Short mmCIF file of C-alpha atoms in Angstrom, two decimals:
data_model
loop_
_atom_site.label_atom_id
_atom_site.label_comp_id
_atom_site.label_asym_id
_atom_site.label_seq_id
_atom_site.Cartn_x
_atom_site.Cartn_y
_atom_site.Cartn_z
CA MET W 1 4.62 12.27 17.21
CA PRO W 2 7.62 11.27 15.04
CA ARG W 3 7.92 13.35 11.86
CA PHE W 4 10.58 14.38 9.39
CA ASN W 5 10.85 17.08 6.75
CA THR W 6 11.17 16.24 3.07
CA SER W 7 13.56 18.07 0.77
CA ASP W 8 10.62 20.05 -0.64
CA GLY W 9 9.41 21.16 2.77
CA LEU W 10 6.62 18.81 3.84
CA SER W 11 6.36 17.29 7.30
CA LEU W 12 5.59 13.56 7.07
CA PHE W 13 4.48 11.25 9.85
CA TYR W 14 6.09 7.87 10.53
CA GLU W 15 6.14 5.23 13.24
CA ILE W 16 8.82 2.75 14.36
CA GLU W 17 8.24 -0.38 16.41
CA GLY W 18 10.45 -3.31 17.30
CA SER W 19 14.11 -3.96 16.56
CA GLY W 20 16.12 -5.99 14.10
CA LEU W 21 15.80 -6.07 10.31
CA PRO W 22 14.77 -2.61 9.03
CA LEU W 23 11.40 -3.20 7.35
CA LEU W 24 9.78 -0.23 5.62
CA CYS W 25 6.03 -0.69 5.15
CA LEU W 26 4.49 1.27 2.28
CA SER W 27 0.72 1.38 1.98
CA GLY W 28 -1.87 1.50 -0.77
CA LEU W 29 -2.83 4.56 -2.82
CA THR W 30 -5.37 6.17 -0.48
CA ARG W 31 -4.24 4.46 2.70
CA ASP W 32 -1.64 5.11 5.36
CA SER W 33 0.53 3.46 8.00
CA ARG W 34 -2.52 1.83 9.60
CA ASP W 35 -2.62 -0.52 6.59
CA PHE W 36 -0.18 -2.67 8.56
CA ASP W 37 -1.94 -2.77 11.94
CA TYR W 38 -3.09 -6.36 11.42
CA VAL W 39 0.27 -7.80 10.36
CA LEU W 40 2.41 -5.84 12.83
CA PRO W 41 2.27 -8.46 15.63
CA HIS W 42 3.58 -11.07 13.18
CA LEU W 43 6.65 -9.14 12.04
CA LYS W 44 9.00 -10.47 14.73
CA GLY W 45 12.68 -9.64 14.58
CA CYS W 46 12.04 -6.49 12.56
CA GLN W 47 12.36 -2.78 13.12
CA VAL W 48 9.04 -1.94 11.49
CA ILE W 49 8.95 1.52 9.93
CA ARG W 50 5.56 2.76 8.75
CA LEU W 51 5.17 5.91 6.69
CA ASP W 52 2.18 8.11 5.92
CA TYR W 53 2.74 9.32 2.36
CA ARG W 54 2.38 13.02 1.60
CA GLY W 55 -1.31 13.90 1.53
CA ARG W 56 -2.34 10.86 3.56
CA GLY W 57 -2.98 10.11 7.21
CA LYS W 58 -1.15 12.45 9.58
CA SER W 59 1.27 13.80 6.98
CA ASP W 60 1.11 17.26 5.37
CA TRP W 61 -0.84 17.77 2.19
CA ALA W 62 1.18 19.06 -0.76
CA LYS W 63 0.36 22.44 -2.30
CA ASP W 64 1.28 20.95 -5.68
CA PHE W 65 -0.88 17.85 -6.18
CA THR W 66 1.36 16.67 -9.02
CA THR W 67 3.90 15.64 -6.38
CA TYR W 68 1.52 12.81 -5.48
CA ASN W 69 3.42 10.49 -7.79
CA ILE W 70 5.34 7.27 -7.39
CA MET W 71 8.84 8.65 -7.90
CA ARG W 72 8.36 11.56 -5.47
CA GLU W 73 6.87 9.20 -2.90
CA ALA W 74 9.84 6.87 -3.45
CA GLN W 75 12.15 9.82 -2.82
CA ASP W 76 10.24 10.59 0.39
CA ALA W 77 10.73 7.00 1.52
CA MET W 78 14.48 7.22 0.94
CA GLU W 79 14.63 10.56 2.74
CA LEU W 80 12.97 8.86 5.70
CA LEU W 81 15.70 6.19 5.69
CA ASP W 82 18.28 9.00 5.53
CA HIS W 83 16.57 10.71 8.48
CA LEU W 84 16.80 7.45 10.45
CA GLY W 85 20.42 6.86 9.46
CA LEU W 86 19.62 3.66 7.56
CA ASP W 87 21.59 2.76 4.45
CA LYS W 88 19.05 0.17 3.34
CA ALA W 89 15.83 -1.60 4.30
CA ALA W 90 13.49 -4.35 3.22
CA ILE W 91 10.16 -3.12 1.85
CA LEU W 92 6.71 -4.58 2.34
CA GLY W 93 4.62 -2.79 -0.26
CA THR W 94 0.85 -2.99 -0.54
CA SER W 95 -0.47 -1.99 -3.98
CA ARG W 96 0.96 1.55 -4.53
CA GLY W 97 3.71 0.68 -2.05
CA GLY W 98 4.73 -2.27 -4.21
CA LEU W 99 4.98 -0.05 -7.28
CA ILE W 100 7.24 2.26 -5.29
CA ALA W 101 9.39 -0.72 -4.27
CA MET W 102 9.74 -1.81 -7.89
CA GLY W 103 10.65 1.73 -8.93
CA LEU W 104 13.34 1.80 -6.26
CA ALA W 105 14.68 -1.56 -7.44
CA ALA W 106 15.12 -0.03 -10.89
CA THR W 107 16.80 3.15 -9.66
CA LEU W 108 18.27 2.76 -6.14
CA LYS W 109 18.59 -0.98 -5.74
CA ALA W 110 21.55 -0.72 -3.37
CA ARG W 111 19.17 0.56 -0.70
CA LEU W 112 16.96 -2.53 -0.79
CA ILE W 113 17.47 -5.70 1.26
CA GLY W 114 14.39 -7.46 -0.09
CA VAL W 115 10.83 -6.79 -1.24
CA ALA W 116 7.40 -8.26 -0.54
CA LEU W 117 4.57 -7.27 -2.89
CA ASN W 118 0.98 -7.35 -1.64
CA ASP W 119 -1.46 -7.78 -4.55
CA ILE W 120 0.49 -5.75 -7.06
CA GLY W 121 2.58 -6.46 -10.13
CA PRO W 122 3.94 -4.90 -13.30
CA GLU W 123 0.59 -5.24 -15.07
CA LEU W 124 -2.59 -3.69 -13.64
CA ASP W 125 -5.98 -5.03 -14.64
CA PRO W 126 -8.03 -2.12 -16.12
CA ASN W 127 -11.11 -3.40 -14.28
CA GLY W 128 -9.41 -2.82 -10.96
CA LEU W 129 -8.27 0.63 -12.01
CA ASP W 130 -11.86 1.51 -12.94
CA VAL W 131 -13.01 0.46 -9.48
CA ILE W 132 -10.40 2.71 -7.87
CA MET W 133 -11.49 5.70 -9.96
CA GLY W 134 -15.06 5.03 -8.86
CA TYR W 135 -14.26 6.18 -5.32
CA LEU W 136 -10.93 8.03 -5.44
CA GLY W 137 -11.23 11.52 -4.01
CA ILE W 138 -15.02 11.34 -3.62
CA ARG W 139 -16.74 11.81 -0.26
CA PRO W 140 -19.09 8.92 0.52
CA LYS W 141 -22.82 9.49 0.37
CA VAL W 142 -23.40 7.72 3.68
CA LYS W 143 -23.11 9.97 6.72
CA THR W 144 -21.75 7.72 9.47
CA LEU W 145 -18.89 5.26 9.90
CA GLU W 146 -21.38 2.55 10.82
CA ASP W 147 -23.28 3.06 7.57
CA ALA W 148 -19.99 3.05 5.66
CA ALA W 149 -18.99 -0.25 7.29
CA ASN W 150 -22.35 -1.81 6.44
CA ALA W 151 -22.08 -0.59 2.85
CA ARG W 152 -18.55 -1.94 2.51
CA ALA W 153 -19.54 -5.31 3.95
CA HIS W 154 -22.38 -5.50 1.42
CA VAL W 155 -20.27 -4.50 -1.61
CA MET W 156 -17.41 -6.82 -0.61
CA ARG W 157 -19.51 -9.80 0.47
CA ASP W 158 -18.54 -11.97 -2.51
CA MET W 159 -14.89 -10.93 -2.80
CA PHE W 160 -14.21 -10.92 0.95
CA PRO W 161 -16.57 -13.52 2.42
CA ASN W 162 -16.58 -14.26 6.15
CA VAL W 163 -15.08 -10.92 7.21
CA SER W 164 -16.48 -9.64 10.51
CA MET W 165 -18.25 -6.31 10.90
CA THR W 166 -15.58 -5.43 13.47
CA ARG W 167 -12.97 -5.66 10.73
CA TRP W 168 -15.05 -3.55 8.33
CA MET W 169 -15.46 -0.91 11.04
CA GLU W 170 -11.68 -0.89 11.51
CA GLU W 171 -11.25 -0.46 7.78
CA VAL W 172 -13.64 2.46 7.29
CA ASN W 173 -12.02 4.21 10.25
CA LYS W 174 -8.86 4.26 8.13
CA PHE W 175 -10.60 5.65 5.04
CA PHE W 176 -12.87 8.26 6.60
CA MET W 177 -13.19 10.74 9.45
CA GLN W 178 -16.53 11.45 11.10
CA LYS W 179 -17.54 15.10 10.84
CA PRO W 180 -20.81 16.81 11.88
CA ASP W 181 -22.02 16.96 8.27
CA GLY W 182 -20.92 13.45 7.31
CA LEU W 183 -17.71 11.63 6.45
CA GLU W 184 -14.51 13.21 5.17
CA LEU W 185 -11.70 11.41 3.40
CA SER W 186 -8.55 10.64 5.39
CA TYR W 187 -6.42 11.85 2.49
CA ASP W 188 -6.14 14.84 0.18
CA PRO W 189 -8.97 14.62 -2.41
CA LYS W 190 -6.58 16.11 -4.96
CA LEU W 191 -4.95 12.68 -5.10
CA ARG W 192 -7.62 12.05 -7.72
CA ASP W 193 -6.37 15.00 -9.78
CA ALA W 194 -2.85 13.58 -9.60
CA VAL W 195 -3.96 10.17 -10.84
CA GLU W 196 -6.12 11.66 -13.58
CA ALA W 197 -3.24 13.86 -14.74
CA THR W 198 -1.12 10.79 -15.41
CA SER W 199 -3.91 8.57 -16.75
CA HIS W 200 -3.69 10.07 -20.24
CA ALA W 201 0.00 9.30 -20.62
CA ALA W 202 1.20 6.10 -22.26
CA VAL W 203 1.46 3.30 -19.70
CA PRO W 204 5.15 2.43 -19.27
CA ASP W 205 6.37 -1.14 -19.38
CA LEU W 206 6.91 -2.00 -15.72
CA TRP W 207 8.36 -5.46 -16.30
CA PRO W 208 11.93 -4.05 -16.23
CA TRP W 209 11.12 -2.54 -12.83
CA TYR W 210 9.89 -5.91 -11.62
CA GLU W 211 12.82 -7.83 -13.08
CA ALA W 212 15.20 -5.51 -11.23
CA LEU W 213 14.09 -7.43 -8.12
CA SER W 214 15.54 -10.67 -9.49
CA ASP W 215 18.45 -11.14 -7.07
CA LEU W 216 16.69 -9.87 -3.95
CA PRO W 217 14.61 -11.95 -1.52
CA LEU W 218 11.15 -11.55 -3.06
CA ALA W 219 7.70 -12.58 -1.83
CA ILE W 220 4.46 -12.07 -3.76
CA LEU W 221 0.96 -12.16 -2.31
CA ARG W 222 -2.20 -12.21 -4.40
CA GLY W 223 -5.80 -12.11 -3.30
CA ALA W 224 -7.57 -14.97 -5.06
CA ASN W 225 -10.42 -12.61 -6.01
CA SER W 226 -8.19 -9.65 -6.93
CA ASP W 227 -9.39 -7.36 -9.69
CA LEU W 228 -6.00 -5.65 -9.99
CA LEU W 229 -3.38 -8.44 -10.03
CA THR W 230 -4.55 -11.23 -12.33
CA GLN W 231 -3.66 -14.86 -11.77
CA ALA W 232 -1.92 -14.88 -15.16
CA CYS W 233 0.30 -11.94 -14.21
CA TYR W 234 1.05 -13.51 -10.80
CA GLU W 235 2.12 -16.75 -12.46
CA ASP W 236 4.25 -14.85 -14.98
CA MET W 237 5.97 -13.01 -12.12
CA LEU W 238 6.92 -16.29 -10.46
CA LYS W 239 8.10 -17.69 -13.78
CA ARG W 240 10.30 -14.69 -14.57
CA ILE W 241 11.92 -14.70 -11.11
CA PRO W 242 12.02 -18.40 -10.09
CA THR W 243 13.59 -17.59 -6.72
CA ALA W 244 10.51 -15.62 -5.68
CA THR W 245 8.03 -17.21 -3.29
CA GLY W 246 4.30 -16.63 -3.58
CA ALA W 247 0.93 -17.28 -2.01
CA VAL W 248 -2.62 -16.82 -3.24
CA ILE W 249 -4.89 -15.87 -0.36
CA ALA W 250 -8.33 -17.45 -0.56
CA ASP W 251 -11.44 -15.32 0.00
CA ARG W 252 -9.53 -12.08 -0.47
CA ALA W 253 -9.55 -9.51 -3.26
CA HIS W 254 -7.59 -6.25 -3.47
CA VAL W 255 -5.97 -6.23 -0.95
CA PRO W 256 -5.37 -9.06 1.55
CA PHE W 257 -5.27 -7.81 5.14
CA LEU W 258 -1.89 -9.57 5.66
CA ASP W 259 -2.89 -11.34 8.87
CA GLU W 260 -4.30 -14.33 6.99
CA PRO W 261 -2.35 -17.50 7.96
CA GLU W 262 -0.97 -17.99 4.44
CA ALA W 263 0.18 -14.36 4.28
CA VAL W 264 1.83 -14.54 7.70
CA ALA W 265 3.65 -17.76 6.81
CA LEU W 266 4.95 -16.32 3.54
CA LEU W 267 6.10 -13.06 5.11
CA GLN W 268 7.79 -14.76 8.05
CA ALA W 269 9.71 -17.10 5.70
CA TRP W 270 10.71 -14.08 3.59
CA ILE W 271 11.93 -12.20 6.67
CA ALA W 272 13.91 -15.23 7.83
CA LYS W 273 15.92 -15.16 4.57
CA MET W 274 17.16 -11.66 5.39
CA GLN W 275 17.98 -12.07 9.09
#
């Protein structure tokens, strides 16, 4: 099992598949490297590097939950590139991963080849943030993965229509682990404490972070039903960086799975610009 040690002593899990353009895949807030299972077969010509953030998936949990923050996770990502002997990489960032990519563009841009953002931007809709806080760090009331999949299919039926139960089962297997007394989260529940600790601070203006991407190959995906990245923000992003390419994925909310035909086409065209 490939792992590396961070500068503050945690052992983090990562995976590498394929060869070619180094492509670092960074997942959503509570998710892990499995976020990219669906798109992996479509990332031809890439050395795909997938990381489990600290406190998620197969990586160590931090003793200090305040290290579950974007800049520390960005540092972890760069330490992984150092471990692999890579000077730079392209980043495909889903949600939290996209925020990390923007933070790196503003601070360590020389290490980036290009960035693709999956349903994330410099402005976050408060409605979507409220939804996240509704489940973050909380064990589900249902006791089995099957019940969790059925519940998710029901809740998401309008925002993600025509998604198979097989896919929802795959999804809940990423979020939860079956235990004798019910379901446990696949990440450190103290991630909620970390988010709450920063929620009272003034929200920084992230547009400078985003605009730091201006001369890099940039692709932007938005779920048409997203409650986190608004259509207005998406359009503003394309306006501010006219060289960026974008796609709105029908029948998807936060976040697209990335194996939708429009998502695959956009990502493959983005990759081709860097090869």
